[in-house]
Structure formats: C-alpha cells, structure tokens
Amino acid sequence: MSPVGLPYFHSVTLDPDRCVGCTTCIKQCPSEAIRVRKGKARIIAERCIDCGECIRTCPHGAKKAVSDSLSALGDFRLKVAMPAPALFSQFEESISIDRILGGLLALGFDEVFEVAEAAELVTAATKGLMEGRMAGTPDAQPRPLVSSACPAVVKLVQVRYPSLIPNLVPLLPPMEVAARYVKEVLHPGESGIGVFFISPCAGKVTAARAPLGYEKSAVDAVIGLKDIYLPLRAALGKAGKKPISHAGGAGLAWAMSEGESKALGERRSISVDGIANVIGVLEALENGKLKGIQYIEALACPAGCVGGPLTVENPYISRSRLGNRAISLMPTATSRSLGCLGSLAWDNPILPRSSRLLDPDMLRAMIMLEEIEHLVGQLPGLDCGSCGSPTCQSLAEDVVRGNALETDCIFRLRETVRELAGRLLALEELKPPGLDTE
Amino acid sequence: MKYLYTVRGDDFARAGKASTEFKHVLSQLGIDPAVIKHSSVAMYEAEINMVIHAGGGVAEADLSPERVLITMRDRGPGIPDIDLAMTEGYSTAPEWIRELGFGAGMGLPNMRRNADELKVESVVGEGTTVTILIRLPTAGEGK
C-alpha cells in the first residue's frame, strides 16, 4: 500500500527538552500518531498528517514545525516573499496590506507575491472543473468535489478515507501556483531566484518538501508566520509608502472558512473547519450521506488558515479582521491578469496509504484483529493514557503490533502484581513435610 | 470473523456508529477502499433505517477473505410490501425524520446499489432482517 522508497516526511517535531511526557498531545491527535515512550512524546511518522493540533495544544510548547529561518535569504540572488493571506489577519486593520508587504521588503526581500492572487487562479480552474470543462482530468469525477487546498486534509483523506481520493480537486494549491508563477512567468529562465512562503501551518512546510499530487515544489523555503511576526512588526516603520498589493478580496478570503466556497459561488457546498469537524463531514460523505452537495471546503484549522498552528493571534479575531479587509477590496485582483501559467492540474495522482493496516497479509491481519479484540476486553476501558497510548483500543493495537507491553497498562500491571503476591503467599504457606506439624 | 454491534433505537445522534466501527476494522485489514465505501454506505443506510423504523436492533458483520456479509436484524413493525419498499422515493418515514434529511425513500434502493447481493426478509409485527453481501475483489493479498 505504501509508495515504494518514500520516507514519510512530516514537519511537526518534538523539542525533547521541553516535553515533560504528559499525555495532552496523544489525546488530542486526530490520527492517533503520538505515543509517550521513555517519558517523551514520539510521533509515528507514517500516521502524522501535519495538522499541527499538537503544536496548538501542547501546554509546554514542546511541539514545533521544522521550518526555515530568515538567514536562508543569503542563499539566493533574488528573494521573493510569498505571504499566505492569513498573514494580514495577524495585524490590526489600521495597518494596511501595503504596509505589511512593505515591511517584508524592509526585512530584506526583493519582491513580494501574494498567494491570495494565486488563489483566484485556483478558483477559476476549480469552476472549470465543476462545469466539466477542464482538459486532462477524469471525466466522471464523483461529487462532491473536496478541496485539496489544505494539505492536512489531503493527507487525512490519503491515510484514513482513501475511498474519497477520487473526490479531491486535482489541482495545485495556491501556494504552489504562486511559486510557479513567480519562477515561470515573472522570472523565466533566471537563476538564483528564492521563493519564500510565509506559512500559517506545518502542513504547508510538508507540502513544500514532500508534496502530494506533484513531484517537486517550486517553493524554496518556508518561514513560519510566528517566526517572522516580531521582526516584521519591527520593520513596519521602515516600510515604504508605495502601493504594492494586487490581491482581491476573494483571494484574501481563502484564508478563512467559507472563503473558498463563496469565491466559487456554489451554494450547494459545505464549509467545514477544525480537524475533528472535518473528520465528521468526511465520515458522513463516505457513508453516502451528503447527497446533492457539489463542493466541500475542508480546512483543518479552526476558522480556517487564519487559525493555523503557526499563527500568533486568536483564530476568530483574525477571521473577523480578514473578513473586514476582504470586503473593503475589489473582489478580484485588479491591476494585472494572471493568465499565462499553464495547467494547474496535478502532475501525478495521489495513492492510498492506509495508516491503519495491521498486516499486508489479510489472514494474518485477521488473527491480529482477534488478538486486539481479546486484549481490549482485558483492559479497563478508561482511556487514561498513562500507558502512553491514547486509548485502551490503541494500546491493544500497539501490543499486538509488538510496540508495547500489556503491563504498560497500570491497571494490568497492578493485577499482575496482585496475582504474583498471591502466588508468593501461597508458596509461603507450603512447609517442608518435616516442619509441617499439626 | 464476526462482529456484533447493538444499534440503539433511542439515540439518533449515535446512529451510524456501528458502520463507522466496522469501517475501522475493514481499514485495519487493508480491504480495497472501494469495497469499504460500498460496505459503509449499505450498512449505514440499514442502520439508519433500523433507528428510524424499528427502534434499533442488532448488526452482525461477518468477514472472510472472500466477502463481507452484513446482517441487520430488528424486531420492528416489519415491511408489508417489500417490492414497494424497494422503489426509489417510496417512504413511510415520519415528517420530522424527513426534515433531518433522511427518509427520502432511498434507503433500500441505495443498499441494493452498493451490495452485490441484498436480501430483505420481513414479517409484519415480528421484524425485518436485511442481509447485505459484498464480494472482495482479490482474496488473500492486501490490495
């Protein structure tokens, strides 16, 4: 089932010095990808979907995304900053988008290109797809289409809802479209161009390094929004007065829930945000419950990308700000037309990769399942997490997979100790026949 | 290998739990995604029917390398005319259920579309048993 030779790259990692081995993250992880072992949280690479839920919930700040730093600017001749529209939601509305972009230039970037502009291109291509007039895509694509803009959702579908892979919109996400536009249209054939995406989430870091649906990303580095926030704030004062923003309101609104579907103008759509809610909607879709729905905009973070794990502001404050910015703009980019980039279709299909598979041999898997069922019956069912696995069910799976011991359960351990003590007492009662007087 | 699930008739919010749990089992076994989808849709429809019409029941899912066999048994009112019930759009669901988006009379026809074989046995006043058979494309190998 797994693609040959591909390591399971994921960008969420642990800072072992900060991790105290509590069980907060293992309980919050929607793909049950974390275990506490030897007092530290370990991420199971092939299960992590990079949603960043653990980054958001770790009380000790021990989870982070591997991203690049501003020092990477020195590696390139011409540095282009590509801010996700979520960046503008992190600043008060009194600070204009032009000023924020100017701040990026003051930080050492040579040019800026707003990903919101590329989002408009993706909207147009998606409309074409919905109306069945895009070449090179499967004719009978099932409905509803599921947006592929959120990389965590794409990974979730791949590992947990593989039957829904045919529903995914087979188009490049705005980040990638923007990066290709910069390199192929604005600077064709030039060398030394460095494209820096400013990201609200860990998922986009992964999408830039190990993308799904395309071979290699045109993004050269990803800087976490919260890493650039303070330097950028400090640079605002040095920002020029020149108007440099091109993006329209529709593209800007992609960073918040309902933005995508409103831009599409499809009323028979569902907008869902927050990974647990996304799971609920995909579950309903797989059960055949969503008849008549044409489009699903699914975003892993609360309120959409504005609530990304690498943002600094409250998701709902951010959404409100971004909404206000979007309505004060023209709906579409005004000052230039972005028509010259080729097809936005995926380069290659996404293959299923079940993270739940017990064994490739079905009979062997069936035996393991029976062992799991038996073991679950012996566990207390409290899902306390003390064993380091998120639930009793997952501990049973870990034991049967050979990754944990039954006595990792403190209740099972206590029972074992009690049994042992009983046997010791019984042994103590036995006396050699010579001493066993009446 | 058999799995038994109790479908509660008094809790609409939990309707669909049995099919979700069985789906988890199928994905652990590496069953083909298309088969998982057919099985989920058919079992989910049957489960919803049980909750709406029959006050719950028992779902039994039996799995072998060749097929998935799902048997849904209830002690509900029974179906007087099975052929009529299999007609698309025919429904006896109460208004409030329709307002929730269910009871459009697509349940049994949808089960038939997703199953390789569907058997509906019913005795009025005693209950209904729906048997859904779905064949697995390749036996043994985990594709």
XYZ file of C-alpha atoms in Angstrom:
581
model
C 0.000 0.000 0.000
C 2.827 2.429 0.737
C 4.656 4.189 -2.080
C 7.975 2.466 -2.542
C 11.051 4.008 -1.016
C 9.373 7.257 0.034
C 10.162 8.276 3.574
C 7.147 9.587 5.419
C 8.211 13.178 5.728
C 6.320 15.258 8.209
C 7.241 18.642 9.582
C 5.822 18.537 13.092
C 8.561 17.617 15.549
C 9.279 17.477 19.238
C 11.565 19.609 21.341
C 12.640 16.886 23.828
C 13.952 19.433 26.348
C 10.511 20.966 26.713
C 8.461 17.739 26.632
C 7.583 16.535 30.135
C 5.906 13.345 28.931
C 2.363 14.388 29.823
C -0.398 12.878 27.726
C -2.113 16.018 26.417
C -0.931 15.657 22.820
C -1.630 11.938 22.482
C -5.257 12.532 23.427
C -5.680 15.454 21.004
C -4.017 13.923 17.945
C -6.766 13.134 15.411
C -4.744 10.397 13.713
C -3.528 8.738 16.936
C 0.017 9.365 15.752
C 1.687 10.154 19.086
C 2.855 7.845 21.870
C 4.700 8.666 25.066
C 7.747 6.416 25.354
C 10.577 6.776 27.846
C 8.985 9.926 29.176
C 8.826 11.775 25.838
C 6.226 12.146 23.114
C 7.140 10.296 19.924
C 5.450 10.991 16.605
C 4.769 7.987 14.384
C 5.869 9.388 11.020
C 3.569 7.405 8.748
C 0.500 8.457 10.729
C 1.175 12.185 11.175
C -0.941 14.334 8.855
C 0.771 17.596 9.918
C -2.443 19.184 11.133
C -0.497 20.851 13.960
C -3.167 20.094 16.553
C -0.375 19.075 18.973
C 1.504 22.327 18.375
C -1.664 24.141 19.358
C -2.448 22.077 22.448
C 0.940 21.262 23.997
C 0.951 23.135 27.325
C 4.760 23.237 27.315
C 5.360 24.462 23.768
C 7.297 21.290 23.036
C 5.840 20.741 19.568
C 7.058 22.765 16.648
C 7.257 22.753 12.869
C 10.570 22.322 11.104
C 10.738 25.474 9.068
C 13.366 27.740 7.600
C 14.782 30.895 9.104
C 15.343 34.325 7.620
C 19.043 33.552 7.394
C 18.222 31.399 4.339
C 17.765 34.707 2.465
C 21.514 34.803 1.945
C 21.384 31.705 -0.284
C 19.663 33.452 -3.174
C 20.298 36.281 -5.611
C 16.668 37.456 -5.755
C 14.454 36.812 -2.770
C 10.667 36.715 -3.249
C 8.368 36.676 -0.218
C 5.065 34.900 -0.733
C 2.802 35.703 2.205
C -0.200 33.479 2.845
C -3.296 35.700 3.118
C -3.521 34.635 6.774
C -0.527 36.916 7.463
C -2.679 40.040 7.023
C -5.135 38.766 9.641
C -2.427 38.894 12.286
C -2.209 42.672 12.224
C -4.750 45.300 13.253
C -6.841 46.585 10.376
C -5.270 50.031 10.771
C -2.059 48.542 9.353
C -2.629 48.319 5.613
C -1.735 45.321 3.478
C 0.628 47.562 1.501
C 2.445 48.454 4.699
C 2.778 44.785 5.711
C 4.142 43.945 2.274
C 6.461 46.954 2.536
C 7.641 45.570 5.863
C 8.616 42.315 4.154
C 10.699 44.278 1.635
C 12.328 46.157 4.511
C 13.279 42.782 6.029
C 15.465 42.038 3.031
C 13.136 40.537 0.423
C 13.485 41.938 -3.106
C 9.917 41.273 -4.223
C 6.593 40.133 -2.815
C 3.931 37.993 -4.453
C 0.650 37.459 -2.657
C -0.582 33.877 -2.548
C -4.101 35.335 -2.485
C -3.627 36.238 -6.160
C -2.888 32.609 -6.997
C -5.961 31.566 -5.038
C -8.021 33.406 -7.650
C -6.437 31.310 -10.393
C -7.271 28.137 -8.462
C -10.846 29.358 -8.014
C -11.171 29.888 -11.771
C -9.706 26.451 -12.530
C -11.994 24.822 -9.955
C -15.008 26.481 -11.574
C -13.916 24.976 -14.876
C -13.621 21.590 -13.222
C -17.062 21.874 -11.665
C -18.552 22.677 -15.048
C -16.688 19.759 -16.605
C -14.625 21.864 -18.964
C -11.077 21.140 -17.882
C -8.898 19.024 -20.118
C -6.843 16.176 -18.736
C -8.974 15.456 -15.670
C -11.134 12.394 -15.067
C -14.482 12.838 -16.859
C -16.720 11.318 -14.272
C -15.232 12.818 -11.177
C -17.573 11.997 -8.295
C -19.405 14.775 -6.457
C -18.977 16.497 -4.156
C -15.504 17.671 -5.011
C -13.370 18.009 -1.896
C -10.975 20.957 -1.848
C -7.307 19.978 -1.862
C -6.063 23.372 -0.658
C -5.445 22.231 2.925
C -2.508 19.799 2.956
C -3.559 18.250 6.272
C -6.965 17.386 4.828
C -5.352 15.857 1.726
C -3.150 13.688 3.949
C -6.128 12.782 6.128
C -8.022 11.587 3.054
C -4.987 9.641 1.885
C -4.453 7.737 5.138
C -7.972 7.495 6.511
C -10.522 7.997 3.725
C -8.775 6.504 0.679
C -12.145 5.849 -0.967
C -12.541 9.644 -1.193
C -9.278 10.264 -3.077
C -11.244 10.446 -6.383
C -13.279 13.333 -4.892
C -10.222 15.533 -4.257
C -9.870 18.563 -6.515
C -6.890 17.504 -8.690
C -5.407 20.993 -8.780
C -2.256 22.531 -7.356
C -2.815 24.501 -4.153
C -2.471 28.322 -4.278
C 0.983 28.232 -2.623
C 2.367 26.096 -5.436
C 0.610 28.049 -8.175
C 2.082 31.254 -6.761
C 5.598 29.827 -6.616
C 5.417 28.522 -10.185
C 4.033 31.853 -11.359
C 6.967 33.693 -9.818
C 9.518 31.358 -11.391
C 7.909 30.585 -14.757
C 6.086 33.797 -15.616
C 7.719 36.644 -13.704
C 11.307 35.359 -13.837
C 11.519 32.717 -16.572
C 14.909 31.133 -17.049
C 16.559 33.171 -14.314
C 18.797 31.520 -11.755
C 19.213 32.337 -8.094
C 15.512 33.037 -7.507
C 14.483 32.134 -3.956
C 10.764 31.771 -3.244
C 9.925 32.090 0.458
C 6.445 31.093 1.561
C 5.270 32.653 4.816
C 3.177 29.943 6.353
C 0.439 29.770 8.965
C 0.861 25.999 9.349
C 3.112 22.952 9.439
C 1.195 21.252 6.652
C 2.471 23.739 4.081
C 6.040 23.088 5.182
C 5.462 19.450 4.336
C 3.712 20.351 1.081
C 6.804 22.332 0.044
C 9.218 19.495 0.847
C 7.296 16.305 0.153
C 4.224 17.347 -1.845
C 1.276 15.123 -2.715
C -0.019 15.367 -6.266
C 3.129 16.913 -7.717
C 6.756 15.867 -7.934
C 8.705 18.828 -6.696
C 7.623 22.123 -5.215
C 8.801 25.436 -6.640
C 8.883 26.823 -3.088
C 12.461 27.093 -1.839
C 11.902 27.835 1.826
C 9.022 28.091 4.264
C 9.110 30.559 7.117
C 6.692 30.077 9.985
C 4.395 33.045 10.421
C 5.135 33.271 14.123
C 8.883 33.262 13.438
C 8.656 36.296 11.184
C 5.954 38.115 13.140
C 8.123 40.124 15.541
C 10.858 41.070 13.047
C 8.116 42.067 10.601
C 6.329 44.171 13.208
C 9.592 45.931 13.911
C 10.156 46.507 10.181
C 6.742 48.132 9.587
C 8.162 51.504 10.487
C 10.690 51.231 7.679
C 8.058 50.238 5.112
C 7.740 52.477 2.061
C 4.510 54.212 1.087
C 4.238 52.602 -2.355
C 1.044 50.649 -3.114
C 2.233 47.132 -3.932
C -0.733 44.897 -3.181
C -2.560 43.309 -6.127
C -4.797 40.715 -4.488
C -8.569 40.989 -4.412
C -10.994 40.216 -1.634
C -11.977 36.788 -2.941
C -8.397 35.514 -2.874
C -7.787 37.037 0.533
C -10.855 35.270 1.927
C -9.419 31.841 1.021
C -7.589 32.013 4.349
C -10.832 31.789 6.282
C -13.665 29.310 6.390
C -16.329 29.823 3.691
C -13.919 31.955 1.650
C -13.251 29.283 -0.939
C -16.859 28.270 -1.475
C -18.063 31.872 -1.625
C -15.395 32.619 -4.227
C -16.689 29.641 -6.216
C -20.257 30.850 -5.918
C -21.503 27.302 -5.339
C -24.416 27.278 -2.926
C -24.618 23.504 -2.709
C -21.410 23.384 -0.731
C -20.298 22.673 2.817
C -17.585 24.664 4.549
C -16.044 22.873 7.487
C -13.146 23.920 9.703
C -11.333 22.283 12.610
C -9.910 18.797 12.107
C -12.494 16.995 14.282
C -15.327 18.619 12.309
C -13.598 17.764 9.041
C -13.455 14.121 10.132
C -17.190 14.251 10.881
C -18.029 15.588 7.420
C -15.728 13.157 5.582
C -17.223 10.299 7.586
C -20.708 11.415 6.504
C -19.524 11.704 2.909
C -18.055 8.199 2.941
C -21.333 6.885 4.333
C -23.127 8.358 1.334
C -24.976 10.881 3.469
C -24.216 14.063 1.508
C -26.467 13.695 -1.495
C -26.756 16.753 -3.724
C -23.704 18.508 -2.290
C -21.323 19.696 -5.022
C -18.325 21.030 -3.123
C -16.705 20.576 0.255
C -14.292 23.182 1.539
C -12.486 21.435 4.376
C -9.891 23.260 6.459
C -8.039 21.557 9.309
C -7.687 24.654 11.479
C -10.381 26.449 13.456
C -11.843 29.317 11.379
C -9.563 28.268 8.500
C -5.900 29.115 7.791
C -6.213 32.206 9.985
C -6.310 29.710 12.892
C -3.177 27.867 11.760
C -0.852 26.456 14.429
C 1.925 28.867 13.431
C -0.201 31.996 13.765
C 0.024 34.300 16.764
C -3.484 35.756 17.040
C -6.760 34.184 18.154
C -8.404 32.486 15.125
C -11.728 34.294 15.490
C -10.194 37.724 15.950
C -8.095 37.000 12.861
C -11.103 35.893 10.847
C -13.016 38.995 11.691
C -10.089 41.205 10.673
C -9.502 39.374 7.435
C -13.204 39.459 6.602
C -13.207 43.228 7.031
C -10.101 43.612 4.885
C -11.634 41.409 2.177
C -14.882 43.352 1.851
C -13.033 46.654 1.564
C -11.204 45.355 -1.529
C -12.408 44.689 -5.061
C -13.396 41.008 -5.278
C -10.722 40.117 -7.822
C -7.155 41.260 -8.419
C -7.354 44.448 -10.404
C -4.010 45.611 -11.622
C -2.770 42.571 -13.524
C -4.130 39.484 -15.142
C -2.621 36.139 -14.273
C -3.461 34.129 -17.327
C -0.119 32.950 -18.631
C 0.608 29.976 -16.376
C -0.065 26.556 -17.911
C -2.255 23.834 -16.488
C -2.890 23.836 -12.761
C -3.639 20.098 -12.770
C -1.740 17.723 -10.502
C 1.386 16.203 -12.003
C 0.659 12.773 -10.562
C -2.187 11.030 -8.750
C -2.361 10.536 -5.003
C -2.164 6.902 -3.959
C -3.926 5.497 -0.895
C -1.733 4.841 2.128
C -3.709 3.263 4.931
C -2.121 4.028 8.274
C -4.446 1.558 9.957
C -3.357 -1.541 8.060
C -2.261 -4.250 10.514
C -0.562 -6.561 8.039
C -0.464 -6.802 4.236
C -1.494 -10.452 4.571
C -5.227 -10.332 5.249
C -5.372 -13.608 7.148
C -2.526 -12.501 9.388
C -4.326 -9.164 9.885
C -7.494 -11.020 10.851
C -5.640 -13.013 13.503
C -4.129 -9.767 14.844
C -7.595 -8.218 14.964
C -8.880 -11.101 17.067
C -5.927 -10.691 19.440
C -6.703 -6.982 19.690
C -10.377 -7.641 20.454
C -9.397 -10.127 23.157
C -6.916 -7.745 24.711
C -9.322 -4.798 24.662
C -11.649 -6.925 26.792
C -8.911 -7.223 29.434
C -8.153 -3.506 29.602
C -10.130 -1.188 31.890
C -11.611 0.963 29.119
C -10.800 4.218 30.913
C -8.642 5.590 28.085
C -6.474 7.241 30.759
C -3.396 7.452 28.566
C -0.948 6.524 31.354
C 0.440 3.727 29.178
C 1.482 6.317 26.599
C -1.142 5.261 24.047
C -4.214 7.472 23.562
C -6.891 4.815 24.245
C -7.183 1.257 25.549
C -8.023 0.215 21.985
C -4.824 1.777 20.647
C -2.733 0.179 23.420
C -4.176 -3.197 22.416
C -3.189 -2.468 18.800
C 0.288 -1.369 19.869
C 0.761 -4.584 21.902
C -0.361 -6.792 19.026
C 1.867 -4.867 16.603
C 4.750 -5.535 19.012
C 5.233 -1.886 20.001
C 4.055 -2.044 23.634
C 3.558 -4.445 26.527
C 0.287 -5.399 28.169
C 1.818 -4.410 31.510
C 2.275 -0.845 30.212
C -1.304 -0.529 31.463
C -1.010 0.394 35.138
C -4.218 -1.490 35.915
C -2.984 -4.654 34.214
C 0.347 -4.196 35.977
C -1.391 -3.959 39.345
C -3.406 -7.088 38.623
C -0.249 -8.906 37.624
C 1.490 -7.793 40.838
C -1.508 -8.906 42.903
C -1.529 -12.317 41.228
C 2.166 -12.639 41.835
C 1.758 -11.634 45.501
C -0.992 -14.249 45.883
C 1.272 -16.890 44.465
C 4.091 -15.804 46.795
C 1.765 -16.058 49.808
C 0.583 -19.485 48.689
C 4.189 -20.575 48.341
C 4.982 -19.240 51.785
C 2.174 -21.384 53.267
C 3.820 -24.508 51.945
C 6.138 -26.012 54.571
C 8.640 -28.848 54.250
C 6.889 -32.082 55.407
C 9.292 -32.366 58.403
C 8.233 -28.969 59.782
C 4.558 -29.297 58.881
C 3.347 -30.280 62.398
C -0.312 -30.200 63.385
C -14.660 -13.494 11.901
C -17.810 -11.957 13.315
C -18.507 -8.558 14.784
C -21.672 -7.777 16.687
C -22.976 -4.278 17.238
C -26.033 -3.163 19.135
C -27.889 -0.392 17.340
C -29.724 1.719 19.874
C -33.153 2.850 18.829
C -33.453 5.768 21.214
C -30.437 7.834 20.238
C -30.459 9.313 16.773
C -27.212 11.170 17.402
C -25.374 7.857 17.654
C -26.927 6.312 14.564
C -24.115 5.322 12.233
C -21.739 4.263 14.998
C -21.831 0.580 14.090
C -20.964 1.215 10.446
C -18.152 3.589 11.467
C -16.676 0.988 13.837
C -16.883 -1.750 11.246
C -15.261 0.544 8.703
C -12.295 0.883 11.068
C -11.983 -2.916 11.123
C -12.040 -3.087 7.320
C -9.311 -0.479 7.004
C -7.130 -2.349 9.500
C -7.383 -5.372 7.239
C -6.330 -3.436 4.160
C -9.626 -4.011 2.339
C -9.922 -2.204 -1.011
C -11.150 1.403 -0.487
C -13.987 0.949 -2.998
C -15.277 -2.078 -1.077
C -15.020 -0.133 2.185
C -17.143 2.612 0.663
C -19.845 0.237 -0.623
C -19.960 -1.576 2.672
C -20.113 1.673 4.677
C -22.920 3.147 2.583
C -25.033 -0.029 2.660
C -24.514 -0.656 6.367
C -25.093 2.982 7.251
C -28.401 3.078 5.340
C -29.517 -0.125 7.047
C -28.503 1.239 10.440
C -30.414 4.480 9.899
C -33.489 2.504 8.795
C -33.282 0.433 11.962
C -33.213 3.533 14.132
C -35.989 5.343 12.267
C -38.424 2.474 11.752
C -37.608 -0.361 14.116
C -36.395 1.098 17.411
C -32.911 -0.298 16.904
C -31.650 -3.841 16.541
C -28.516 -5.882 16.105
C -25.929 -5.571 13.356
C -23.714 -8.529 12.635
C -20.787 -8.216 10.281
C -19.132 -11.421 9.190
C -15.893 -11.234 7.309
C -13.977 -13.783 5.293
C -11.225 -13.315 2.716
C -13.870 -13.686 0.000
C -16.697 -11.465 1.175
C -18.285 -9.160 3.712
C -21.679 -10.346 4.955
C -23.679 -7.847 6.965
C -26.864 -8.981 8.684
C -29.146 -6.379 10.269
C -31.893 -7.809 12.483
C -34.664 -5.876 14.165
C -37.903 -6.586 15.971
C -39.690 -3.640 14.437
C -43.084 -3.416 12.712
C -41.936 -5.291 9.610
C -42.407 -4.307 5.952
C -45.828 -5.235 4.469
C -44.795 -4.868 0.804
C -41.073 -5.357 0.231
C -41.248 -4.645 -3.520
C -42.909 -1.315 -2.825
C -40.305 -0.505 -0.152
C -37.555 -1.174 -2.699
C -38.987 1.513 -5.007
C -36.928 4.706 -5.120
C -38.719 7.557 -3.435
C -41.206 5.416 -1.519
C -41.067 6.298 2.166
C -43.043 5.774 5.325
C -40.739 7.893 7.454
C -42.412 10.498 9.680
C -42.141 14.189 8.825
C -39.533 15.063 11.477
C -37.169 12.448 10.097
C -37.575 13.879 6.596
C -36.806 17.308 7.919
C -33.465 15.927 9.099
C -32.699 14.957 5.522
C -33.463 11.268 5.945
C -36.442 9.163 4.949
C -36.386 10.182 1.289
C -37.213 6.641 0.307
C -33.725 5.941 -0.978
C -32.534 3.607 1.796
C -33.243 0.151 0.400
C -32.555 1.089 -3.253
C -29.237 2.600 -2.161
C -28.375 -0.587 -0.246
C -29.133 -2.594 -3.377
C -26.864 -0.355 -5.459
C -23.953 -0.843 -3.095
C -24.369 -4.549 -2.402
C -23.509 -7.484 -4.643
C -26.480 -9.296 -3.142
C -29.248 -7.902 -0.960
C -31.889 -9.957 0.811
C -34.795 -8.439 2.726
C -36.898 -10.765 4.847
C -39.731 -9.346 6.866
C -42.732 -10.479 8.859
C -45.260 -7.813 9.780
C -45.433 -7.458 13.544
C -42.253 -9.510 14.089
C -39.405 -7.695 12.440
C -37.058 -7.421 9.489
C -33.732 -8.963 8.565
C -31.632 -7.316 5.881
C -28.653 -9.247 4.552
C -26.007 -7.404 2.563
C -23.303 -9.316 0.731
C -20.273 -7.607 -0.763
C -17.577 -9.648 -2.510
C -13.916 -8.793 -2.067
C -12.061 -8.308 -5.364
C -8.867 -10.175 -4.525
C -8.627 -12.704 -1.736
C -5.564 -13.022 0.436
C -3.388 -10.164 -0.801
C -3.751 -6.869 0.983
C -4.668 -4.684 -2.003
